[in-house]
mmCIF file of C-alpha atoms and ligand atoms in Angstrom:
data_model
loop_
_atom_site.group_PDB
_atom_site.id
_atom_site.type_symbol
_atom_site.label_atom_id
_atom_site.label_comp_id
_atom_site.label_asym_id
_atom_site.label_seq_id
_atom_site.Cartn_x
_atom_site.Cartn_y
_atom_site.Cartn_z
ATOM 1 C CA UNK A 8 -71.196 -25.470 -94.243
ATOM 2 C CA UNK A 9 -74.888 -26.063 -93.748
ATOM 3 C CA UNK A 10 -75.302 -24.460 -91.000
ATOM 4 C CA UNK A 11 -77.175 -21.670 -90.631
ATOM 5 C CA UNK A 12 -75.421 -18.349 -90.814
ATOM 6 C CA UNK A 13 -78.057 -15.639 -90.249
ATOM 7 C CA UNK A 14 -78.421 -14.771 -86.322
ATOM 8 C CA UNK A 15 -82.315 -14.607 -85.633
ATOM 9 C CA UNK A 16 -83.696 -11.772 -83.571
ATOM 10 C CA UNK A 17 -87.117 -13.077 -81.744
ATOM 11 C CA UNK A 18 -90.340 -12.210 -81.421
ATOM 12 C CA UNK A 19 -92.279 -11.360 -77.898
ATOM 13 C CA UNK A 20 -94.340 -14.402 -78.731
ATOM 14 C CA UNK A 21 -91.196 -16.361 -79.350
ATOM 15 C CA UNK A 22 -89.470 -15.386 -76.214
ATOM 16 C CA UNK A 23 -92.621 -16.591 -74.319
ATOM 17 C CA UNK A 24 -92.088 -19.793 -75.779
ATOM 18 C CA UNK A 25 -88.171 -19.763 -74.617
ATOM 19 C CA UNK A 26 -88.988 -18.923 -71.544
ATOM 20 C CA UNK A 27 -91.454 -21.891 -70.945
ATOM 21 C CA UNK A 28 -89.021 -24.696 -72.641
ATOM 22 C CA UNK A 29 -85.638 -23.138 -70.231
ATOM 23 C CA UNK A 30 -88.324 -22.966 -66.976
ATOM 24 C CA UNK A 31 -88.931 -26.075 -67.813
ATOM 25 C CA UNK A 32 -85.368 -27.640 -68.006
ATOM 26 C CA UNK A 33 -84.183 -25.733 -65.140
ATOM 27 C CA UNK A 34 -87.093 -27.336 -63.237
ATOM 28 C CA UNK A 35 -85.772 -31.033 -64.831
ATOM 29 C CA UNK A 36 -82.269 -30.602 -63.645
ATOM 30 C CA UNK A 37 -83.386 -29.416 -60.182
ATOM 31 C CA UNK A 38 -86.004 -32.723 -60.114
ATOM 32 C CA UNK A 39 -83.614 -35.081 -60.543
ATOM 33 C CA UNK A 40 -80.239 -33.039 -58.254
ATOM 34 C CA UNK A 41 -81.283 -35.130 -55.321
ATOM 35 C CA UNK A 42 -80.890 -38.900 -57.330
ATOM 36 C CA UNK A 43 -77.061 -37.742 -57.555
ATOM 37 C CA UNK A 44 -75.811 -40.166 -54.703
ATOM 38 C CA UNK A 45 -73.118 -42.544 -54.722
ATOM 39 C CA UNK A 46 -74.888 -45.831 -56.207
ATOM 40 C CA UNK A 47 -77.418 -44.493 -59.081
ATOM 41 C CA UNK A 48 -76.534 -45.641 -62.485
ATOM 42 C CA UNK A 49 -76.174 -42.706 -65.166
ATOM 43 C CA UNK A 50 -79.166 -44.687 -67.093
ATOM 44 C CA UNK A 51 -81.547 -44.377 -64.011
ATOM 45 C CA UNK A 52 -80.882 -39.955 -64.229
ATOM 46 C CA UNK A 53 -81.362 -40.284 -68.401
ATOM 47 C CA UNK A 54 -84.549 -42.571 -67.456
ATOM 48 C CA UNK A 55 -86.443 -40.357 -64.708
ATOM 49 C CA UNK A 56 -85.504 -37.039 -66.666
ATOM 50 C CA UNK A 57 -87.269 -38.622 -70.005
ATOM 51 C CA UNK A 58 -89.861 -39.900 -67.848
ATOM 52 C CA UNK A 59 -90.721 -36.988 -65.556
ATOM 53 C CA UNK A 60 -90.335 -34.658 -69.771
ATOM 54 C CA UNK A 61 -92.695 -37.002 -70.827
ATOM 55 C CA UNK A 62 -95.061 -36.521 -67.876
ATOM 56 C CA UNK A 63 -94.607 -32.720 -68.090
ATOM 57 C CA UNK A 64 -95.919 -32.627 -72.026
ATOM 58 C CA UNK A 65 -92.612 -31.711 -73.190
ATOM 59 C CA UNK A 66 -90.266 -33.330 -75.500
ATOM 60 C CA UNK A 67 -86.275 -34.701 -74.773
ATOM 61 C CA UNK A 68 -84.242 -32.640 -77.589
ATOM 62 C CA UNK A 69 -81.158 -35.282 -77.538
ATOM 63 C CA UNK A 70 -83.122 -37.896 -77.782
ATOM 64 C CA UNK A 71 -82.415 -39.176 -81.996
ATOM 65 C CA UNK A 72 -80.653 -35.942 -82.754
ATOM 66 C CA UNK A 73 -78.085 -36.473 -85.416
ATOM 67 C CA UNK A 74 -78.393 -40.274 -84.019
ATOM 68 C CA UNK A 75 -77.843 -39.431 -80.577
ATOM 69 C CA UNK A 76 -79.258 -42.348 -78.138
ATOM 70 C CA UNK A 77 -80.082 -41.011 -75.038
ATOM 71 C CA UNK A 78 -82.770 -37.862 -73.654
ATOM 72 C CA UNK A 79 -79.688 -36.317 -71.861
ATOM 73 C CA UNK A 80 -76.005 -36.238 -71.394
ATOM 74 C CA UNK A 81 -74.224 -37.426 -68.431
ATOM 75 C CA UNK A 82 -70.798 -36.542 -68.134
ATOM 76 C CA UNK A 83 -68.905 -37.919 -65.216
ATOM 77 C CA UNK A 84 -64.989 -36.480 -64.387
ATOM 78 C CA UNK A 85 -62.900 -36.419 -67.190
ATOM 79 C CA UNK A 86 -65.683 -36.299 -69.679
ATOM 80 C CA UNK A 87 -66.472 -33.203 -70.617
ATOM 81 C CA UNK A 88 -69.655 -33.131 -72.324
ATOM 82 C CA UNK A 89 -71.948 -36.013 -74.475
ATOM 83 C CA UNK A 90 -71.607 -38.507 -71.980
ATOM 84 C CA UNK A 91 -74.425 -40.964 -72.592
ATOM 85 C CA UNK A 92 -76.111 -42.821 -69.832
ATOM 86 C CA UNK A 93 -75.213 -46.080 -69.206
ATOM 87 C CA UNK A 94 -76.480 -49.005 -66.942
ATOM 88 C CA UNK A 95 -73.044 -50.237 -66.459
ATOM 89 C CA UNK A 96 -71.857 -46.243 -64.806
ATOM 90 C CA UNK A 97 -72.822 -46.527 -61.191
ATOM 91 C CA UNK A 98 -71.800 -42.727 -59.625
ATOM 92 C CA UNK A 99 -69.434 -42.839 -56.772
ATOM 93 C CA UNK A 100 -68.388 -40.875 -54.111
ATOM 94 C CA UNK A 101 -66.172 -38.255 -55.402
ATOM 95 C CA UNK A 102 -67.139 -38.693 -58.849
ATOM 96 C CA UNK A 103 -68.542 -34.722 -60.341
ATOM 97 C CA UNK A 104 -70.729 -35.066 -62.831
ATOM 98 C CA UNK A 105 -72.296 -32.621 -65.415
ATOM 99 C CA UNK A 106 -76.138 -33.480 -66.202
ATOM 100 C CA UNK A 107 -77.256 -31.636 -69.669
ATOM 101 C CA UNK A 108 -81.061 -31.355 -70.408
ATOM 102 C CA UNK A 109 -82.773 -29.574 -73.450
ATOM 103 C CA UNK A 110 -86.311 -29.807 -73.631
ATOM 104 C CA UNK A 111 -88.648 -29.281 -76.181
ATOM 105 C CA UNK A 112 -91.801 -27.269 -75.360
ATOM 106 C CA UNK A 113 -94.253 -25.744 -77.955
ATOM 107 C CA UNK A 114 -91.621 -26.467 -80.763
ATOM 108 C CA UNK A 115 -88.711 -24.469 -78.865
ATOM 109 C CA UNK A 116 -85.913 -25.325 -76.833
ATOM 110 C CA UNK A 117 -84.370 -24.740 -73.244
ATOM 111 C CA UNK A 118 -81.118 -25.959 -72.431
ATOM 112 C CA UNK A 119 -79.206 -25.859 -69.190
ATOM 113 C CA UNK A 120 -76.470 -27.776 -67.698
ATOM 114 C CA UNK A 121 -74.722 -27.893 -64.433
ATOM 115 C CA UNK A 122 -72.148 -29.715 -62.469
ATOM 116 C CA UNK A 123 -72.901 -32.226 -59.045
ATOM 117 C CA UNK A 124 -71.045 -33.279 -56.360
ATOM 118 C CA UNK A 125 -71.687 -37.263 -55.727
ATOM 119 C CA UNK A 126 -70.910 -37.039 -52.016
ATOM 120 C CA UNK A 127 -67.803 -35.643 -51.136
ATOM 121 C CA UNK A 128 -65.667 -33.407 -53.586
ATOM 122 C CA UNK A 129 -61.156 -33.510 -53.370
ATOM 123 C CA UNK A 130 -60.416 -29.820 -52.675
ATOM 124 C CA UNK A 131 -59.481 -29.668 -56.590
ATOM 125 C CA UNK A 132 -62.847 -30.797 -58.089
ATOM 126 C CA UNK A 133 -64.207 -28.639 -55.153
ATOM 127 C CA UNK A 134 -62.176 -25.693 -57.248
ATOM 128 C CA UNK A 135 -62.790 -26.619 -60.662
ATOM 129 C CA UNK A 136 -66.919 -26.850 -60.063
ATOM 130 C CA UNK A 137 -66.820 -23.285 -58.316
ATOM 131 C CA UNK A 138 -64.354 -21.776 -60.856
ATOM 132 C CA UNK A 139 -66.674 -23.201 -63.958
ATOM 133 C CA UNK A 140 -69.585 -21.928 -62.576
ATOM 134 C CA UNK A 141 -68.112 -18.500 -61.793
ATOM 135 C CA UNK A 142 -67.241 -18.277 -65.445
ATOM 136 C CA UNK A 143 -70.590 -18.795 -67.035
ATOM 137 C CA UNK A 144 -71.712 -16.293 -64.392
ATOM 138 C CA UNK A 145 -68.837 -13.963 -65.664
ATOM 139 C CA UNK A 146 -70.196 -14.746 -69.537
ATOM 140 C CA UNK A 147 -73.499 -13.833 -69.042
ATOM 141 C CA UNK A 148 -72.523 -10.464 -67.202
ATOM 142 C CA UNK A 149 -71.083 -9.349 -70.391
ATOM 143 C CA UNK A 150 -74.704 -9.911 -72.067
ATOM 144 C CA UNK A 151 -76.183 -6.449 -73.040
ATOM 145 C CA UNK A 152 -76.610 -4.701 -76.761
ATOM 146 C CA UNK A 153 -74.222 -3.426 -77.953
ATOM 147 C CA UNK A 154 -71.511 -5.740 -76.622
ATOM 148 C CA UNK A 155 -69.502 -8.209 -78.702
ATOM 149 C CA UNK A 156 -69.440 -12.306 -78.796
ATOM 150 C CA UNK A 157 -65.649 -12.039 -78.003
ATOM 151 C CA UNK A 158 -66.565 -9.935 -74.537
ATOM 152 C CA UNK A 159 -68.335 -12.939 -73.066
ATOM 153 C CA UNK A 160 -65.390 -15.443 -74.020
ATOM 154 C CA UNK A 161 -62.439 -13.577 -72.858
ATOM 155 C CA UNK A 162 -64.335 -13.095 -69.677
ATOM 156 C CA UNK A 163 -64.543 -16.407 -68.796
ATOM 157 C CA UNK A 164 -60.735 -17.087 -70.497
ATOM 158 C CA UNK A 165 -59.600 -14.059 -67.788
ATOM 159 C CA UNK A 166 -60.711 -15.790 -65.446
ATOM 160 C CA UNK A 167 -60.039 -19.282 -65.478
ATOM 161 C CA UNK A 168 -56.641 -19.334 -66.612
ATOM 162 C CA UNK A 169 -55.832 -16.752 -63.602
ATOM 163 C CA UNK A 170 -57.802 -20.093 -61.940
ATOM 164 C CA UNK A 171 -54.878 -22.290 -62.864
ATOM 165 C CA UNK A 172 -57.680 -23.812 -65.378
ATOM 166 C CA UNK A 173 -57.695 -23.993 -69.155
ATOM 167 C CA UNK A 174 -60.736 -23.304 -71.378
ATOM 168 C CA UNK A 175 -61.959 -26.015 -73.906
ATOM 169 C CA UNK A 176 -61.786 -24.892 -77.665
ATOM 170 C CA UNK A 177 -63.674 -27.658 -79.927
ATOM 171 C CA UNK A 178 -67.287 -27.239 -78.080
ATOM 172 C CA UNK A 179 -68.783 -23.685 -78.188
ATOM 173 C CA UNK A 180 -72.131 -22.380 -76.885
ATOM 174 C CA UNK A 181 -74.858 -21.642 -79.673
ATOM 175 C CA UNK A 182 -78.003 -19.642 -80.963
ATOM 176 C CA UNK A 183 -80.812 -21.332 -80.128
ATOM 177 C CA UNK A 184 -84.525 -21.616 -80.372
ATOM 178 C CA UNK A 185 -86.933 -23.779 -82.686
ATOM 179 C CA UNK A 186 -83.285 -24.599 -83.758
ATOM 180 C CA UNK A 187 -81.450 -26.920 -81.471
ATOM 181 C CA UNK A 188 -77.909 -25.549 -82.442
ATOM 182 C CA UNK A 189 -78.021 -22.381 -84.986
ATOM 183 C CA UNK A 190 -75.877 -19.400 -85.035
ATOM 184 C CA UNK A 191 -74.161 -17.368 -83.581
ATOM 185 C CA UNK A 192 -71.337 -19.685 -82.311
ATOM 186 C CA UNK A 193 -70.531 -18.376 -78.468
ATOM 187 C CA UNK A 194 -67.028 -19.654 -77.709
ATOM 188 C CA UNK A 195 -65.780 -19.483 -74.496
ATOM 189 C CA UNK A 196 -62.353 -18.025 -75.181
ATOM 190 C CA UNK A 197 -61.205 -14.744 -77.293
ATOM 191 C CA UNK A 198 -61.259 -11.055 -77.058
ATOM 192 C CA UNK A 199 -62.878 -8.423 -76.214
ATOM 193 C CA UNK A 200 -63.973 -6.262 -78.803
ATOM 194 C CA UNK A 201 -64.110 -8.748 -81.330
ATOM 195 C CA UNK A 202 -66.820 -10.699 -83.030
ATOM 196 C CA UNK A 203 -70.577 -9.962 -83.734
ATOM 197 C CA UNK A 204 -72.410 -7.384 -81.380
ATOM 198 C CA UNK A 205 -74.853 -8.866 -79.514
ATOM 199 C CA UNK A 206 -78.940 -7.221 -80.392
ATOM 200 C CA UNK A 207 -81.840 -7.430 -78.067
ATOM 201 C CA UNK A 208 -84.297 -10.477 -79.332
ATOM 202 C CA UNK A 209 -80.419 -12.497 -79.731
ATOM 203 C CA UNK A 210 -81.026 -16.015 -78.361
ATOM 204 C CA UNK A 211 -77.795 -18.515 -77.595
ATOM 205 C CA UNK A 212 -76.392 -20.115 -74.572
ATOM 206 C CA UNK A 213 -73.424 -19.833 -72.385
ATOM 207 C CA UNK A 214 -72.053 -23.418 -71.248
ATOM 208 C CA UNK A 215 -68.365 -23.083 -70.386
ATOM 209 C CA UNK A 216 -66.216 -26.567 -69.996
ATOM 210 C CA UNK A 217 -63.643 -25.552 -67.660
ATOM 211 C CA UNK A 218 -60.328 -27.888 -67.833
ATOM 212 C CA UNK A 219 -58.581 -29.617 -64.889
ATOM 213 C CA UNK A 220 -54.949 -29.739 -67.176
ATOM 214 C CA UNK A 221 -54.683 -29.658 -70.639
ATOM 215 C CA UNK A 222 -57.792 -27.864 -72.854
ATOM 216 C CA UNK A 223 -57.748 -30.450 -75.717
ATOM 217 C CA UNK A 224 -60.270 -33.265 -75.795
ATOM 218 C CA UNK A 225 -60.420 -36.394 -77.781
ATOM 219 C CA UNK A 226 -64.216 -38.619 -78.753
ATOM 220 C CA UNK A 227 -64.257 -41.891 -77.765
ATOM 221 C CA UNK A 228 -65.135 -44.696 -80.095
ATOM 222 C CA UNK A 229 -68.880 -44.204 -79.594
ATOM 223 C CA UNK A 230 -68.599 -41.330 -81.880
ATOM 224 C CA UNK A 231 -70.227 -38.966 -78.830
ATOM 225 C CA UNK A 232 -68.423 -39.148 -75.532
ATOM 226 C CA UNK A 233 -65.999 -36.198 -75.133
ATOM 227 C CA UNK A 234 -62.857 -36.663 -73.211
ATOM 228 C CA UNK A 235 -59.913 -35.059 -71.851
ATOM 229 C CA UNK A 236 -56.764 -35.973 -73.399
ATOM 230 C CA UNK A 237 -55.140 -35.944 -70.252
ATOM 231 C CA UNK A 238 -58.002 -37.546 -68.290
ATOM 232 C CA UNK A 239 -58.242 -34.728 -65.670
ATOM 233 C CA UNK A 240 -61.188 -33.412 -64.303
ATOM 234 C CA UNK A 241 -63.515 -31.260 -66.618
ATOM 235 C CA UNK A 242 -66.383 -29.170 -65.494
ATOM 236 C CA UNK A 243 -69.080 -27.484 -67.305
ATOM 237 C CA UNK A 244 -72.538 -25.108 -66.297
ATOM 238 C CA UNK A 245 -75.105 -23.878 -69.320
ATOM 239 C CA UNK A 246 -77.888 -21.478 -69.113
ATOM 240 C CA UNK A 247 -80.066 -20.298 -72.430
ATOM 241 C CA UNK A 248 -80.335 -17.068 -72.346
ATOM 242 C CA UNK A 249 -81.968 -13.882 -73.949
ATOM 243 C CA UNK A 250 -80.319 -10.037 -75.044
ATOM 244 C CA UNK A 251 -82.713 -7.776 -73.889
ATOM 245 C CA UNK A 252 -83.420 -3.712 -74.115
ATOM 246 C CA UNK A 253 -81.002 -2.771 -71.677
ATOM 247 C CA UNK A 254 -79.169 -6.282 -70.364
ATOM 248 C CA UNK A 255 -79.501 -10.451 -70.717
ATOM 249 C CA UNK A 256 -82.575 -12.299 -69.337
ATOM 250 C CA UNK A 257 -81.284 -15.958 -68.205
ATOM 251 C CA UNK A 258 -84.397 -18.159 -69.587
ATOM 252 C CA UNK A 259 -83.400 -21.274 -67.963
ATOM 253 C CA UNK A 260 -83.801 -20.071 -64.223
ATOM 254 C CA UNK A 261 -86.584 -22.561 -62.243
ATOM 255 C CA UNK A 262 -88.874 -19.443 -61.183
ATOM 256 C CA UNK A 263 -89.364 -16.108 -62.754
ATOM 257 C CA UNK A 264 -86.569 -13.727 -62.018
ATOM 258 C CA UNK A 265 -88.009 -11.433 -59.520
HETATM 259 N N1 MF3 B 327 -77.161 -30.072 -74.753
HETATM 260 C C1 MF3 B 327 -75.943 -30.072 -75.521
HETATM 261 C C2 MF3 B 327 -75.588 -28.623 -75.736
HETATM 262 O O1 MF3 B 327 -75.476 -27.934 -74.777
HETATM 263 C C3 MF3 B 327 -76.080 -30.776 -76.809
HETATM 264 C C4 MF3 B 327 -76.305 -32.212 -76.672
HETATM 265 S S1 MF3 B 327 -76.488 -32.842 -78.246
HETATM 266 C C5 MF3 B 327 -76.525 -34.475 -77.992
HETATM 267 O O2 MF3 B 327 -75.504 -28.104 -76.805
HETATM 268 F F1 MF3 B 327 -76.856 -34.997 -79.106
HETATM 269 F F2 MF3 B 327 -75.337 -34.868 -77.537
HETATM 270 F F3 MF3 B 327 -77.405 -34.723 -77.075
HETATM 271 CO CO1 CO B 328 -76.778 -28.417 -73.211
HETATM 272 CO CO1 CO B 329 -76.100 -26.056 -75.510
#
């Protein structure tokens, strides 16, 4: 175990930072939603976003991380999450496909994820998209001091195996913040009551995979891409978020919560 155990509470200063690097990344995924059209390769997405980061004075976390090869993760039907762009994956109509940015600004991170539509979803990936994204919603509703780590997970449990869906267990949200991935873990299934209770200044992110079928995955022989091991649909959304005073600030929102 080298990861780090000790949950960090930040500073005001610190929090400004966050909430430039998850403006940011919440501005990158929204920059490159309207290149998701049947025909684009997942390596033209990975290649504007690092691009358009570059051009923006910010930094592509993924990029080299723990030999990762790509600035972001594209991860198309059954994969759930740390798909990496590819020249040779041309999106088609149907497909879904989860695009995951973390950006680098002023030496901390923002990381946000959500799931597309390449033209027209089936009625089930139609489901699966709106159920995921109802569950990180759900997750970060249970965000205030004083709540637990297990309240946000058996929210989103509640409700998407009432959804007909199943939760994935070997990918968990994390703390977050000149770290990549620190502590706390955030998993996406438990109960309520249970685990660490949540302190205003507590950085981590919420980023739900959301199961078609079965919840167990298998990696692929590049080491990174995470499937399905029943190749049904997965889904997935992400925000970074913040515990504050009396609630949860979501730091990677495009504009300035009003
Ligand atoms: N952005 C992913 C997350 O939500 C992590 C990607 S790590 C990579 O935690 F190396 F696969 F890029
Ligand atoms: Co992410
Ligand atoms: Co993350």
């Amino acid at each position: 175990m080298n990861k780090q155990q000790t949950i960090v509470i930040l500073s005001k200063r610190e929090l400004e930072k966050m909430r430039k690097a998850g403006r940011l990344a919440a501005k990158l995924l929204q920059h490159l939603e309207p290149m998701v059209k049947p025909g684009v390769s997942t390596l033209e997405l990975n290649n504007e976003a690092e691009r358009w980061t570059q051009a923006h004075g910010a930094k592509s976390a993924p990029l080299g991380y723990k030999g990762y090869p790509k600035s972001i993760c594209t991860s198309v039907n059954e994969v759930v999450c740390h798909g990496i762009p590819s020249a040779k994956q041309i999106l088609k109509d149907g497909d879904i496909i989860n695009i995951d940015v973390t950006l680098i600004v002023d030496g901390y991170h923002g990381d946000t994820s959500k799931t597309f539509f390449v033209g027209t979803p089936s009625p089930i990936a139609k489901k699966l998209v709106e159920v995921t994204k109802e569950c990180c919603t759900r997750g970060i509703a249970q965000v205030k001091p004083g709540a637990r780590i297990g309240d946000i997970g058996a929210a989103i449990q509640e409700y998407a195996e009432a959804q007909g869906f199943s939760v994935v267990r070997d990918f968990v949200g994390h703390g977050i913040s000149n770290v990549f991935h620190t502590a706390p873990d955030i998993p996406h299934y438990g109960t309520r009551g249970k685990g660490r209770m949540l302190r205003p200044g507590m950085v981590f992110t919420i980023e739900p995979m959301i199961n078609e079928g079965t919840w167990e995955v298998e990696i692929l022989a590049d080491g990174w891409t995470a499937v399905t091991r029943d190749r049904k649909l997965s889904a997935q959304f992400e925000h970074t978020v913040a515990v504050t005073e009396d609630g949860v600030e979501i730091l990677t929102l495009p504009e300035e919560e009003t």
